[in-house]
mmCIF file of C-alpha atoms (C1' of nucleotides) in Angstrom:
data_model
loop_
_atom_site.group_PDB
_atom_site.id
_atom_site.type_symbol
_atom_site.label_atom_id
_atom_site.label_comp_id
_atom_site.label_asym_id
_atom_site.label_seq_id
_atom_site.Cartn_x
_atom_site.Cartn_y
_atom_site.Cartn_z
ATOM 1 C CA MET A 525 8.726 -5.932 -20.282
ATOM 2 C CA SER A 526 7.703 -2.999 -18.515
ATOM 3 C CA PHE A 527 10.300 -0.261 -17.141
ATOM 4 C CA LEU A 528 8.250 -1.217 -14.197
ATOM 5 C CA ASP A 529 8.502 -5.245 -14.058
ATOM 6 C CA ASN A 530 11.814 -4.781 -14.419
ATOM 7 C CA ASP A 531 12.028 -2.189 -11.277
ATOM 8 C CA ILE A 532 10.323 -4.184 -8.957
ATOM 9 C CA ASN A 533 11.529 -7.560 -10.794
ATOM 10 C CA GLN A 534 15.162 -5.937 -9.547
ATOM 11 C CA HIS A 535 13.731 -5.287 -5.620
ATOM 12 C CA PHE A 536 12.014 -9.006 -4.983
ATOM 13 C CA GLN A 537 15.103 -10.506 -6.224
ATOM 14 C CA ASP A 538 16.944 -8.414 -3.656
ATOM 15 C CA ALA A 539 14.340 -9.189 -1.425
ATOM 16 C CA ASN A 540 14.475 -12.926 -2.362
ATOM 17 C CA ASP A 541 18.090 -13.386 -1.772
ATOM 18 C CA VAL A 542 17.161 -11.749 2.168
ATOM 19 C CA ILE A 543 15.025 -13.870 2.802
ATOM 20 C CA GLN A 544 17.259 -16.720 1.081
ATOM 21 C CA ARG A 545 19.645 -15.804 3.995
ATOM 22 C CA HIS A 546 17.300 -15.405 6.796
ATOM 23 C CA SER A 547 15.442 -18.800 6.144
ATOM 24 C CA ASP A 548 16.957 -20.620 9.384
ATOM 25 C CA ASP A 549 16.009 -17.393 11.062
ATOM 26 C CA PRO A 550 11.855 -18.339 13.307
ATOM 27 C CA TYR A 551 9.527 -16.232 11.435
ATOM 28 C CA CYS A 552 7.335 -16.582 15.321
ATOM 29 C CA ASP A 553 10.181 -14.235 16.729
ATOM 30 C CA THR A 554 8.139 -11.783 18.579
ATOM 31 C CA GLU A 555 10.907 -9.722 19.777
ATOM 32 C CA TYR A 556 12.100 -9.117 16.473
ATOM 33 C CA LYS A 557 9.873 -10.560 13.863
ATOM 34 C CA TYR A 558 9.346 -7.380 11.869
ATOM 35 C CA PHE A 559 13.488 -7.062 11.831
ATOM 36 C CA GLU A 560 13.810 -9.644 9.254
ATOM 37 C CA PRO A 561 11.776 -10.465 5.648
ATOM 38 C CA PRO A 562 9.511 -13.335 6.559
ATOM 39 C CA MET A 563 9.992 -17.172 5.446
ATOM 40 C CA ARG A 564 8.917 -17.752 1.694
ATOM 41 C CA SER A 565 7.098 -20.872 3.789
ATOM 42 C CA SER A 566 5.435 -18.129 6.093
ATOM 43 C CA ILE A 567 4.164 -16.080 3.950
ATOM 44 C CA MET A 568 2.938 -18.781 1.412
ATOM 45 C CA CYS A 569 1.380 -20.531 5.192
ATOM 46 C CA CYS A 570 -1.363 -17.493 4.939
ATOM 47 C CA TYR A 571 -2.428 -18.580 1.451
ATOM 48 C CA PRO A 572 -2.820 -22.203 1.167
ATOM 49 C CA ILE A 573 -2.940 -22.082 -2.174
ATOM 50 C CA THR A 574 -1.815 -24.861 -4.064
ATOM 51 C CA HIS A 575 -1.437 -24.609 -7.617
ATOM 52 C CA PRO A 576 -2.089 -21.195 -9.147
ATOM 53 C CA PHE A 577 -5.030 -22.104 -11.082
ATOM 54 C CA ASP A 578 -7.089 -23.845 -8.629
ATOM 55 C CA VAL A 579 -8.152 -20.198 -7.569
ATOM 56 C CA PRO A 580 -9.579 -18.294 -9.478
ATOM 57 C CA GLY A 581 -8.127 -15.207 -9.237
ATOM 58 C CA PRO A 582 -10.313 -11.403 -9.823
ATOM 59 C CA TYR A 583 -7.588 -10.527 -12.685
ATOM 60 C CA ASP A 584 -8.506 -12.809 -15.386
ATOM 61 C CA TRP A 585 -7.909 -10.294 -18.183
ATOM 62 C CA ASN A 586 -10.561 -11.921 -20.847
ATOM 63 C CA GLU A 587 -13.369 -12.881 -19.187
ATOM 64 C CA GLN A 588 -14.177 -9.692 -16.914
ATOM 65 C CA THR A 589 -17.179 -11.809 -15.275
ATOM 66 C CA SER A 590 -15.227 -14.710 -13.881
ATOM 67 C CA TRP A 591 -14.132 -12.517 -11.356
ATOM 68 C CA PRO A 592 -15.822 -13.948 -7.807
ATOM 69 C CA HIS A 593 -17.351 -11.615 -5.031
ATOM 70 C CA VAL A 594 -14.486 -9.978 -2.306
ATOM 71 C CA VAL A 595 -15.031 -10.447 1.132
ATOM 72 C CA PRO A 596 -16.916 -7.543 2.527
ATOM 73 C CA TYR A 597 -15.680 -4.807 4.611
ATOM 74 C CA ASP A 598 -18.304 -5.074 7.053
ATOM 75 C CA SER A 599 -18.220 -8.503 7.294
ATOM 76 C CA LEU A 600 -14.689 -8.445 8.861
ATOM 77 C CA GLY A 601 -14.109 -11.064 11.982
ATOM 78 C CA PRO A 602 -14.126 -10.564 14.930
ATOM 79 C CA SER A 603 -10.280 -10.441 14.803
ATOM 80 C CA VAL A 604 -10.351 -7.228 14.244
ATOM 81 C CA THR A 605 -11.471 -6.026 18.163
ATOM 82 C CA MET A 606 -8.620 -8.468 19.043
ATOM 83 C CA ASP A 607 -5.332 -7.623 21.266
ATOM 84 C CA TYR A 608 -1.779 -8.563 20.122
ATOM 85 C CA PRO A 609 0.516 -6.501 21.835
ATOM 86 C CA GLN A 610 2.593 -8.206 21.641
ATOM 87 C CA PHE A 611 2.779 -7.133 17.799
ATOM 88 C CA TYR A 612 3.700 -3.918 18.995
ATOM 89 C CA SER A 613 6.567 -4.120 20.877
ATOM 90 C CA ILE A 614 8.851 -3.768 18.131
ATOM 91 C CA ALA A 615 12.225 -2.671 18.974
ATOM 92 C CA PRO A 616 14.463 -0.400 16.342
ATOM 93 C CA PRO A 617 15.969 -1.925 13.051
ATOM 94 C CA PRO A 618 19.418 -1.968 12.947
ATOM 95 C CA ARG A 619 21.268 0.712 11.225
ATOM 96 C CA ASN A 620 23.917 0.191 8.480
ATOM 97 C CA GLY A 621 22.993 -3.588 8.095
ATOM 98 C CA LYS A 622 25.629 -4.663 5.449
ATOM 99 C CA GLY A 623 23.871 -6.629 1.922
ATOM 100 C CA ARG A 624 20.556 -5.406 3.009
ATOM 101 C CA LYS A 625 17.448 -3.350 0.924
ATOM 102 C CA LYS A 626 15.905 -0.831 2.714
ATOM 103 C CA LEU A 627 12.894 -2.581 3.639
ATOM 104 C CA ARG A 628 9.366 -1.457 1.669
ATOM 105 C CA LEU A 629 6.604 -0.306 3.382
ATOM 106 C CA PHE A 630 4.498 -2.447 0.947
ATOM 107 C CA GLU A 631 6.450 -4.992 1.614
ATOM 108 C CA TYR A 632 6.356 -4.201 5.519
ATOM 109 C CA LEU A 633 2.293 -3.972 4.855
ATOM 110 C CA HIS A 634 1.972 -6.624 3.063
ATOM 111 C CA GLU A 635 4.004 -8.638 5.884
ATOM 112 C CA ALA A 636 1.675 -7.071 8.513
ATOM 113 C CA LEU A 637 -1.198 -8.687 6.021
ATOM 114 C CA GLY A 638 0.150 -12.224 6.672
ATOM 115 C CA ASP A 639 0.361 -11.801 10.548
ATOM 116 C CA PRO A 640 -2.673 -12.654 13.285
ATOM 117 C CA ASN A 641 -0.969 -10.598 15.648
ATOM 118 C CA THR A 642 -1.452 -7.572 12.892
ATOM 119 C CA ALA A 643 -5.362 -8.220 12.497
ATOM 120 C CA ASP A 644 -6.045 -5.703 14.491
ATOM 121 C CA SER A 645 -4.593 -2.761 12.517
ATOM 122 C CA ILE A 646 -4.393 -4.241 9.199
ATOM 123 C CA GLN A 647 -6.798 -6.901 7.007
ATOM 124 C CA TRP A 648 -7.479 -8.077 3.605
ATOM 125 C CA THR A 649 -10.503 -6.785 2.443
ATOM 126 C CA ASP A 650 -9.982 -9.216 -0.727
ATOM 127 C CA ARG A 651 -6.772 -11.323 -0.864
ATOM 128 C CA GLY A 652 -6.754 -12.277 -3.862
ATOM 129 C CA SER A 653 -7.412 -8.922 -5.286
ATOM 130 C CA GLY A 654 -4.932 -7.822 -2.994
ATOM 131 C CA THR A 655 -6.664 -5.155 -1.271
ATOM 132 C CA PHE A 656 -6.408 -4.173 2.355
ATOM 133 C CA HIS A 657 -7.605 -2.070 4.318
ATOM 134 C CA PHE A 658 -7.045 -0.559 7.612
ATOM 135 C CA ILE A 659 -8.676 -0.097 10.912
ATOM 136 C CA SER A 660 -9.339 2.524 12.020
ATOM 137 C CA LYS A 661 -9.135 2.273 15.650
ATOM 138 C CA ASN A 662 -5.224 0.462 15.212
ATOM 139 C CA LYS A 663 -3.859 1.921 12.283
ATOM 140 C CA GLU A 664 -2.074 4.721 14.394
ATOM 141 C CA LYS A 665 0.059 1.379 16.112
ATOM 142 C CA LEU A 666 0.502 -0.013 12.567
ATOM 143 C CA ALA A 667 2.097 3.444 11.834
ATOM 144 C CA GLU A 668 4.082 3.721 15.235
ATOM 145 C CA CYS A 669 5.323 0.029 14.623
ATOM 146 C CA TRP A 670 6.265 0.674 11.016
ATOM 147 C CA GLY A 671 7.766 3.947 11.984
ATOM 148 C CA LYS A 672 9.866 2.444 14.546
ATOM 149 C CA ARG A 673 10.788 -0.904 12.952
ATOM 150 C CA LYS A 674 12.665 2.108 10.269
ATOM 151 C CA GLY A 675 14.399 3.813 13.078
ATOM 152 C CA ASN A 676 12.273 6.881 12.617
ATOM 153 C CA ARG A 677 13.823 9.854 15.147
ATOM 154 C CA LYS A 678 9.844 10.443 15.068
ATOM 155 C CA THR A 679 6.611 9.086 15.649
ATOM 156 C CA MET A 680 5.419 7.424 12.488
ATOM 157 C CA THR A 681 1.219 8.486 12.262
ATOM 158 C CA TYR A 682 -1.068 6.594 9.959
ATOM 159 C CA GLN A 683 -1.589 10.156 8.048
ATOM 160 C CA LYS A 684 2.590 9.912 7.686
ATOM 161 C CA MET A 685 2.073 6.867 6.906
ATOM 162 C CA ALA A 686 -0.737 7.272 4.181
ATOM 163 C CA ARG A 687 1.232 9.866 2.761
ATOM 164 C CA ALA A 688 3.684 7.055 1.210
ATOM 165 C CA LEU A 689 1.387 5.175 0.044
ATOM 166 C CA ARG A 690 -0.245 7.598 -1.802
ATOM 167 C CA ASN A 691 3.782 8.209 -3.330
ATOM 168 C CA TYR A 692 3.178 4.571 -4.463
ATOM 169 C CA SER A 693 0.523 5.721 -6.244
ATOM 170 C CA ARG A 694 2.443 7.389 -8.595
ATOM 171 C CA THR A 695 4.665 3.921 -9.285
ATOM 172 C CA GLY A 696 1.369 1.454 -9.434
ATOM 173 C CA GLU A 697 2.936 -0.575 -6.481
ATOM 174 C CA ILE A 698 -0.417 0.584 -4.593
ATOM 175 C CA ILE A 699 -3.321 2.780 -5.489
ATOM 176 C CA LYS A 700 -5.981 3.867 -2.965
ATOM 177 C CA VAL A 701 -9.233 2.367 -3.745
ATOM 178 C CA ARG A 702 -12.326 4.649 -3.426
ATOM 179 C CA ARG A 703 -12.737 3.420 0.394
ATOM 180 C CA LYS A 704 -12.099 4.011 3.809
ATOM 181 C CA LEU A 705 -9.118 3.328 4.387
ATOM 182 C CA THR A 706 -8.320 1.065 1.739
ATOM 183 C CA TYR A 707 -5.536 0.444 -0.712
ATOM 184 C CA GLN A 708 -4.562 -2.331 -3.509
ATOM 185 C CA PHE A 709 -1.711 -3.786 -4.404
ATOM 186 C CA ASN A 710 -0.522 -4.288 -7.830
ATOM 187 C CA PRO A 711 -1.248 -7.889 -8.767
ATOM 188 C CA SER A 712 2.715 -7.890 -9.604
ATOM 189 C CA ILE A 713 3.508 -7.092 -6.283
ATOM 190 C CA ILE A 714 1.621 -9.340 -4.887
ATOM 191 C CA GLN A 715 2.626 -12.616 -6.656
ATOM 192 C CA ARG A 716 5.926 -11.446 -6.125
ATOM 193 C CA LEU A 717 5.465 -11.263 -2.388
ATOM 194 C CA GLY A 718 4.022 -14.344 -2.198
ATOM 195 C CA GLY A 719 0.230 -13.794 -2.406
ATOM 196 C CA ILE A 720 -2.010 -15.724 -4.171
ATOM 197 C CA SER A 721 -2.888 -12.733 -7.940
ATOM 198 C CA HIS A 722 -1.591 -14.812 -9.979
ATOM 199 C CA VAL A 723 -2.937 -13.790 -12.989
ATOM 200 C CA ILE A 724 -0.109 -11.386 -14.958
ATOM 201 C CA PRO A 725 -0.685 -9.043 -17.108
ATOM 202 C CA PRO A 726 -0.030 -10.114 -20.998
ATOM 203 C CA ALA A 727 3.201 -8.810 -22.271
ATOM 204 C CA GLY A 728 0.661 -7.467 -25.376
ATOM 205 C CA HIS A 729 -1.303 -6.227 -22.210
ATOM 206 C CA PRO A 730 -0.958 -2.385 -22.130
ATOM 207 C CA GLY A 731 -0.382 -2.564 -18.022
ATOM 208 C CA ALA A 732 2.424 -3.883 -18.673
ATOM 209 C CA SER A 733 4.317 -1.979 -21.046
ATOM 210 C CA HIS A 734 1.876 1.957 -21.541
ATOM 211 C CA PRO A 735 2.929 3.558 -18.034
ATOM 212 C CA GLY A 736 1.256 6.909 -17.632
ATOM 213 C CA ARG A 737 -2.363 6.894 -18.182
ATOM 214 C CA GLU A 738 -5.018 7.307 -15.967
ATOM 215 C CA VAL A 739 -8.479 5.799 -15.291
ATOM 216 C CA LEU A 740 -11.023 6.226 -13.317
ATOM 217 C CA LEU A 741 -13.800 4.417 -13.730
ATOM 218 C CA HIS A 742 -17.462 4.830 -12.958
ATOM 219 C CA GLN A 743 -19.442 2.707 -11.477
ATOM 220 C CA GLN A 744 -23.060 2.722 -11.451
ATOM 221 C CA HIS A 745 -23.929 1.341 -7.904
ATOM 222 C CA ALA A 746 -21.473 2.029 -6.311
ATOM 223 C CA PRO A 747 -19.626 5.505 -6.647
ATOM 224 C CA ALA A 748 -17.836 4.931 -2.874
ATOM 225 C CA GLU A 749 -16.171 1.766 -4.508
ATOM 226 C CA GLN A 750 -14.292 3.237 -7.535
ATOM 227 C CA ALA A 751 -10.671 2.145 -7.625
ATOM 228 C CA TYR A 752 -9.018 5.651 -8.818
ATOM 229 C CA TYR A 753 -6.211 7.238 -9.918
ATOM 230 C CA GLY A 754 -5.434 10.711 -8.583
ATOM 231 C CA SER A 755 -3.810 13.428 -10.757
ATOM 232 C CA ALA A 756 -0.500 11.947 -10.798
ATOM 233 C CA ALA A 757 0.597 9.925 -13.363
ATOM 234 C CA ALA A 758 0.250 6.002 -12.760
ATOM 235 C CA PRO A 759 1.081 2.800 -13.844
ATOM 236 C CA ASP A 760 -1.316 1.656 -16.724
ATOM 237 C CA TRP A 761 -2.771 -1.512 -15.356
ATOM 238 C CA HIS A 762 -6.545 -0.360 -14.412
ATOM 239 C CA SER A 763 -7.617 -2.867 -15.943
ATOM 240 C CA TRP A 764 -6.788 -5.293 -12.800
ATOM 241 C CA TYR A 765 -7.358 -1.919 -10.419
ATOM 242 C CA GLY A 766 -10.891 -1.105 -12.742
ATOM 243 C CA HIS A 767 -11.784 -4.118 -11.936
ATOM 244 C CA PHE A 768 -11.604 -4.560 -8.393
ATOM 245 C CA SER A 769 -14.431 -3.731 -6.326
ATOM 246 C CA LEU A 770 -16.496 -4.174 -3.024
ATOM 247 C CA GLN A 771 -19.398 -6.964 -2.616
ATOM 248 C CA GLY A 772 -21.683 -5.738 -1.076
ATOM 249 C CA ASP A 773 -21.664 -2.716 -3.517
ATOM 250 C CA CYS A 774 -21.502 -3.638 -6.766
ATOM 251 C CA ASP A 775 -21.988 -6.503 -8.755
ATOM 252 C CA LEU A 776 -18.569 -6.368 -11.346
ATOM 253 C CA SER A 777 -20.122 -8.688 -13.676
ATOM 254 C CA THR A 778 -22.787 -5.269 -14.697
ATOM 255 C CA SER A 779 -20.452 -2.985 -13.242
ATOM 256 C CA PHE A 780 -17.618 -3.214 -15.612
ATOM 257 C CA THR A 781 -18.442 -2.591 -19.102
ATOM 258 C CA SER A 782 -16.484 -0.470 -21.507
ATOM 259 C CA SER A 783 -19.578 2.135 -20.869
ATOM 260 C CA THR A 784 -18.439 2.574 -17.540
ATOM 261 C CA VAL A 785 -14.959 2.931 -18.107
ATOM 262 C CA THR A 786 -13.734 6.224 -18.897
ATOM 263 C CA LYS A 787 -10.130 7.543 -19.633
ATOM 264 C CA VAL A 788 -8.767 11.153 -18.573
ATOM 265 C "C1'" DG B 1427 -18.353 23.390 12.867
ATOM 266 C "C1'" DA B 1428 -15.601 18.894 14.068
ATOM 267 C "C1'" DG B 1429 -13.399 15.509 13.374
ATOM 268 C "C1'" DG B 1430 -11.758 11.837 10.095
ATOM 269 C "C1'" DG B 1431 -10.600 10.646 6.143
ATOM 270 C "C1'" DG B 1432 -7.477 11.521 1.858
ATOM 271 C "C1'" DG B 1433 -5.154 14.646 -1.356
ATOM 272 C "C1'" DG B 1434 -0.559 16.746 -2.835
ATOM 273 C "C1'" DG B 1435 3.625 20.466 -2.703
ATOM 274 C "C1'" DA B 1436 7.809 21.119 -1.131
ATOM 275 C "C1'" DA B 1437 11.466 20.629 2.139
ATOM 276 C "C1'" DT B 1438 13.761 17.291 4.515
ATOM 277 C "C1'" DT B 1439 16.383 12.935 6.273
ATOM 278 C "C1'" DT B 1440 17.842 8.337 5.331
ATOM 279 C "C1'" DG B 1441 20.089 4.800 2.510
ATOM 280 C "C1'" DC B 1442 22.186 2.643 -1.570
ATOM 281 C "C1'" DA C 767 27.510 12.418 -5.256
ATOM 282 C "C1'" DG C 768 23.899 11.256 -6.545
ATOM 283 C "C1'" DC C 769 19.408 8.990 -6.688
ATOM 284 C "C1'" DA C 770 15.375 6.990 -5.043
ATOM 285 C "C1'" DA C 771 12.332 6.205 -0.836
ATOM 286 C "C1'" DA C 772 10.347 7.799 2.948
ATOM 287 C "C1'" DT C 773 9.393 11.054 6.345
ATOM 288 C "C1'" DT C 774 8.252 15.224 7.387
ATOM 289 C "C1'" DC C 775 5.098 19.508 7.749
ATOM 290 C "C1'" DC C 776 1.719 21.896 5.821
ATOM 291 C "C1'" DC C 777 -2.538 23.390 3.452
ATOM 292 C "C1'" DC C 778 -7.106 22.141 1.653
ATOM 293 C "C1'" DC C 779 -10.909 19.477 0.442
ATOM 294 C "C1'" DC C 780 -14.355 16.461 1.286
ATOM 295 C "C1'" DC C 781 -18.016 13.800 3.647
ATOM 296 C "C1'" DT C 782 -20.867 12.462 7.737
#
DNA sequence: GAGGGGGGGAATTTGC
DNA sequence: AGCAAATTCCCCCCCT
């Protein structure tokens, strides 16, 4: 168990505790829906998985050619234009909540991704790989909503929210995908938040135990889709990370070869 | 050149 | 009080 995993485990143990305590709260409560963590069942209902191994995951550590293609950015449904005014009617959060951990941004984003009401602001690009993107038109609304939920003094903007997201690159909780407004969750984050990413780096896998390495994935056909780390030290779960790309721009099975990965 | 998106340094604020 | 996380401000770069 890596240092990162221990830390994340602690966070999610706490989150689960809270979820258990509030399991009677209706997730569909529009006024306070973002005050409380979503019910586990609510999250899971978004991911109709009956068995974790029924669904091929993108993070098969041994079979690099087995990853499914992902949803093309351009093929996103018409939901991006849907209007859900209730989503933004969110009151400030209660201060000094006792026995409750601070809501993390990635938790909020994951929550938003599981809520159809936020589909006009944030959507899964590929749920299986934990990749999501913001809708340019409404990303500021989501950011504003996040700021309100946190009770910030000033209005949250996408730029500021993105700054926080970039900080996640250092911890590896979320990394930036080299595509506009697109980010990717660490699979362990997805799994613990109730997602479908079921593949966990094996105990002996470098991604589970050696933080600090950096990787730059050079993909032959679609450099614009590269996932990459910046200069900051990032955890080395780059195997799952580097494996990701987007259908239509890059063929995973052909692009990810030993010769295409450069360790910086 | 303008605008949007992205990256990051640094200081500050906030909550645990 | 100390720390982690997030916020805020700022500047810069790249791309279209």
